[in-house]
XYZ file of N, CA and C in Angstrom:
303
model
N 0.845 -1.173 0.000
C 0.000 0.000 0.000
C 0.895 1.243 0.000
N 0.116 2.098 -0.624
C 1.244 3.540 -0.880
C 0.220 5.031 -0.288
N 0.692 5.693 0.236
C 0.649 6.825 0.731
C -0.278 7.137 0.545
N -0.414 7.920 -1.160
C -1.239 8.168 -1.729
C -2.502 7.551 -1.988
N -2.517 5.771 -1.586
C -3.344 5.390 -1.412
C -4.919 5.502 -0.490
N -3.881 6.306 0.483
C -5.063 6.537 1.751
C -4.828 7.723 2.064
N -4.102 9.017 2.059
C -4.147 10.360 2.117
C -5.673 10.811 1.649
N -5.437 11.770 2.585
C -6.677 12.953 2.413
C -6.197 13.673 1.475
N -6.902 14.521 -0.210
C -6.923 15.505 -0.556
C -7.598 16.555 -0.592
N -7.261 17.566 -0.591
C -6.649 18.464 -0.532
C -6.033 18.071 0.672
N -4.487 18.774 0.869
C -4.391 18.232 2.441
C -5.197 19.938 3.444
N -5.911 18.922 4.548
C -5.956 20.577 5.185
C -4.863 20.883 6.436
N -4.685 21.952 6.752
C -3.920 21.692 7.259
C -4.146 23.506 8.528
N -3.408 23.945 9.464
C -3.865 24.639 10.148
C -2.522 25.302 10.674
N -2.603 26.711 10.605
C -0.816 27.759 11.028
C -0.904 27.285 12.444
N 0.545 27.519 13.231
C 0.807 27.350 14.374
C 0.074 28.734 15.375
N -0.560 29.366 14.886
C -1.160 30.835 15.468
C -2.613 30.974 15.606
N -3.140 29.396 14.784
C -4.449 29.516 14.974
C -4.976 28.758 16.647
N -6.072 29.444 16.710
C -6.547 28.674 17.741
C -7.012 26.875 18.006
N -6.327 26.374 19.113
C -6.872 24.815 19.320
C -8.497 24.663 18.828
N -9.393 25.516 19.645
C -10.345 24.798 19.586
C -10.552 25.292 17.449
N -10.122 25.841 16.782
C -9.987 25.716 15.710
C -9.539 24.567 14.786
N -8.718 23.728 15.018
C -7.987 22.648 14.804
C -9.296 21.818 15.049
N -9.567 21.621 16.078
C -11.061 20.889 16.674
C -11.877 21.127 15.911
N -12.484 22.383 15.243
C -13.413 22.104 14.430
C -13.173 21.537 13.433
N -12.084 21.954 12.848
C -11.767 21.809 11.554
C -11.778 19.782 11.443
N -11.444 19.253 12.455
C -11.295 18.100 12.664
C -12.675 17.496 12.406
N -13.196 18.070 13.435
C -14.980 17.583 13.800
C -15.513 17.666 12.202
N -15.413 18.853 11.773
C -16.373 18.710 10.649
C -15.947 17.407 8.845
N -14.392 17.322 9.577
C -13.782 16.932 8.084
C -13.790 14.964 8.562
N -14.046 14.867 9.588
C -14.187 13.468 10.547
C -12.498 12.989 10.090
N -11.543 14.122 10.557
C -10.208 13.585 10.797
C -9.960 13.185 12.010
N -8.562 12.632 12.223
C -7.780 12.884 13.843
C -6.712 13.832 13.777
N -6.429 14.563 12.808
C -5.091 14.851 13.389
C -4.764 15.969 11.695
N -3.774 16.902 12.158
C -4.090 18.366 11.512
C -2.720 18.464 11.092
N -1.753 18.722 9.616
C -0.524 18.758 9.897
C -0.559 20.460 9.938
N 0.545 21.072 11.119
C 0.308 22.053 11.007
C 1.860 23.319 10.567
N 1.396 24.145 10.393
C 2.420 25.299 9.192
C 3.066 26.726 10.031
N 4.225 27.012 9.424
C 4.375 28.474 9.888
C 3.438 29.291 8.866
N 4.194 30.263 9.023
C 3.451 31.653 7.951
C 3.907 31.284 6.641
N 5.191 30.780 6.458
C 5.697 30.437 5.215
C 5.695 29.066 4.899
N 4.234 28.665 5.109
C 3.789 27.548 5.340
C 4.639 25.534 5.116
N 5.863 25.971 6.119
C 6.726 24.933 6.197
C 5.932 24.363 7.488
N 5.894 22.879 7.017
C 5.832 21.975 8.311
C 6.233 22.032 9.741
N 5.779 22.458 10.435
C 6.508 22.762 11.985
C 5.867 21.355 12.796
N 4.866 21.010 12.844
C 4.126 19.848 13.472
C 2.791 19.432 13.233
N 2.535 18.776 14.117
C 0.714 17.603 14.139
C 0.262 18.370 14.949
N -0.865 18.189 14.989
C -1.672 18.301 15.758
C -2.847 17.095 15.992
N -3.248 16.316 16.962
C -3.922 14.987 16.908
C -5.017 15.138 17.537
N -6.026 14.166 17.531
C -6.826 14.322 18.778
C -6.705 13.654 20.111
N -5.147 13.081 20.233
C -4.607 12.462 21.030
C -3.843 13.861 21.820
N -3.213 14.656 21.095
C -2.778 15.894 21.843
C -3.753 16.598 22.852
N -4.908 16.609 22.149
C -5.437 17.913 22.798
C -6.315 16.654 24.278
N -6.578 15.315 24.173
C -7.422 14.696 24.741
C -5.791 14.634 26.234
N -4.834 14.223 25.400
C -3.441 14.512 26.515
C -4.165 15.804 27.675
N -4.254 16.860 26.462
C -4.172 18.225 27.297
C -5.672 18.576 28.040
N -6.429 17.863 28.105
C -7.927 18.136 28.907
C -7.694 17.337 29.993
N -6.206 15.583 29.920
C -6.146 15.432 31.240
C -5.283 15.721 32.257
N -4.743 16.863 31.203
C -3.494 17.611 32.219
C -4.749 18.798 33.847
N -5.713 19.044 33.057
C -6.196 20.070 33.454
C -7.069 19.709 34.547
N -7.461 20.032 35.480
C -8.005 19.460 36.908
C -9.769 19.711 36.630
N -10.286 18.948 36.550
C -11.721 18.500 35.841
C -12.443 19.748 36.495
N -13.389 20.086 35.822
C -14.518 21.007 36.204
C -15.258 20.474 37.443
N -15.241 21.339 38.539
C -16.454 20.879 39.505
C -17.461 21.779 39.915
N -18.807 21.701 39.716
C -19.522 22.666 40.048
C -20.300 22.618 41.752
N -20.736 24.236 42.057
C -21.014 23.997 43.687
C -22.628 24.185 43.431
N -23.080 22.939 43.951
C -24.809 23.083 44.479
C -25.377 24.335 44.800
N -26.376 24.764 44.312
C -26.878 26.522 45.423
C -28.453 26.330 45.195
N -28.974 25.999 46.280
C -30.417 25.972 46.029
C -30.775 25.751 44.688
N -30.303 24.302 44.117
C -30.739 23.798 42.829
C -30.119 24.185 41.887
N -29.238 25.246 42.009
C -28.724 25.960 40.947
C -27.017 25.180 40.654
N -26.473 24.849 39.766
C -25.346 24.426 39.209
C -24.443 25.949 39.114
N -23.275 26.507 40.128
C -22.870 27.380 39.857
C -21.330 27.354 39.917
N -20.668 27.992 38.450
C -19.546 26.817 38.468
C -18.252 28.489 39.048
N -17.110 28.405 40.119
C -16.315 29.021 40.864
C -16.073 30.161 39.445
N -15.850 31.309 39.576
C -14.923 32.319 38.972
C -13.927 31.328 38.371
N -12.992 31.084 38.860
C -11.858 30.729 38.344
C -11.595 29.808 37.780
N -12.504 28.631 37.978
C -12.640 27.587 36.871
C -13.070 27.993 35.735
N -14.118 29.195 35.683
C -14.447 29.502 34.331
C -13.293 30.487 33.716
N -12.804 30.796 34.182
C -11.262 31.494 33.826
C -10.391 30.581 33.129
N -9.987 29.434 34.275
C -9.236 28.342 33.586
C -9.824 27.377 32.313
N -11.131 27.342 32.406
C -11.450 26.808 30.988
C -11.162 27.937 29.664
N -11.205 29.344 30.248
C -11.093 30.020 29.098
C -9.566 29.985 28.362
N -9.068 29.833 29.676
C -7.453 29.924 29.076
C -7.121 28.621 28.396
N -7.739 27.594 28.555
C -7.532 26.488 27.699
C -8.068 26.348 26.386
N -9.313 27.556 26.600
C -10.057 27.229 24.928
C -9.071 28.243 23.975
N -8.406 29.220 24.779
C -7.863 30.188 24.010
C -6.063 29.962 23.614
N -5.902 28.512 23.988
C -4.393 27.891 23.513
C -4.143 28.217 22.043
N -3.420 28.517 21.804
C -2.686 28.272 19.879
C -2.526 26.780 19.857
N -2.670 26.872 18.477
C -2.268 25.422 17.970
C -0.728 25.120 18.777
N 0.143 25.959 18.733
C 1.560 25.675 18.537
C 1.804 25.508 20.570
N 0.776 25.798 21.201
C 0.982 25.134 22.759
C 0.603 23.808 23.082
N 0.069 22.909 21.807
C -0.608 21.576 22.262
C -0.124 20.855 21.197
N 0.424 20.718 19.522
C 1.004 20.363 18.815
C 1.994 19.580 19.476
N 2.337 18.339 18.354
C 3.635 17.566 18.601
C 4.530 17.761 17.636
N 5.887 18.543 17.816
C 7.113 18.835 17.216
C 7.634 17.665 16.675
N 8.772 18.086 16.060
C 10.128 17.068 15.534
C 8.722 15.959 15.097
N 8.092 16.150 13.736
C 7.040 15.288 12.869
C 7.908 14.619 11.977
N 8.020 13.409 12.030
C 8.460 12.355 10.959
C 7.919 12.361 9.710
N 7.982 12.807 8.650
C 7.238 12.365 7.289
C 7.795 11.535 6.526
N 6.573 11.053 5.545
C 7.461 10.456 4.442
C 6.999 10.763 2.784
């Protein structure tokens, strides 16, 4: 079997400056795993997988919300820390030094 046999065309592919949860869509909608991704002068710098980013949701200390008279109300700062995770670049969750062939 050859390369070309099972490659995606067009390849898509995503800059190191775009946003993660961007990569994610782009994933979700194209039913890939994994994103090769570019500088500006669109040379290969790394992957991006859905093994990276699933790595990086269990780096992060799970959401817990506090009971309030029925109400689900989730701390200031967890909703802070989810923001700072949705707002990663590709190039903070990517895997470097990519093997091709």
């Amino acid at each position: 079997m050859k390369a070309k046999e099972i490659m995606t065309t067009p390849v898509l592919a995503v800059e190191e400056t775009d946003r993660a949860q961007h990569a994610v869509e782009i994933m979700a909608h194209n039913d890939i795993s994994g994103l090769p991704v570019v500088n500006g002068r669109e040379e290969l710098v790394g992957i991006v997988t859905e093994r990276d980013l699933l790595l990086l949701d269990q780096q992060e200390p799970p959401m817990m919300k506090t009971a309030l008279y029925g109400l689900w109300i989730t701390p200031l700062h967890l909703i802070e820390q989810d923001a700072k995770w949705r707002g990663l670049a590709v190039k903070d969750v990517m895997t470097r030094n990519v093997i091709t062939f």
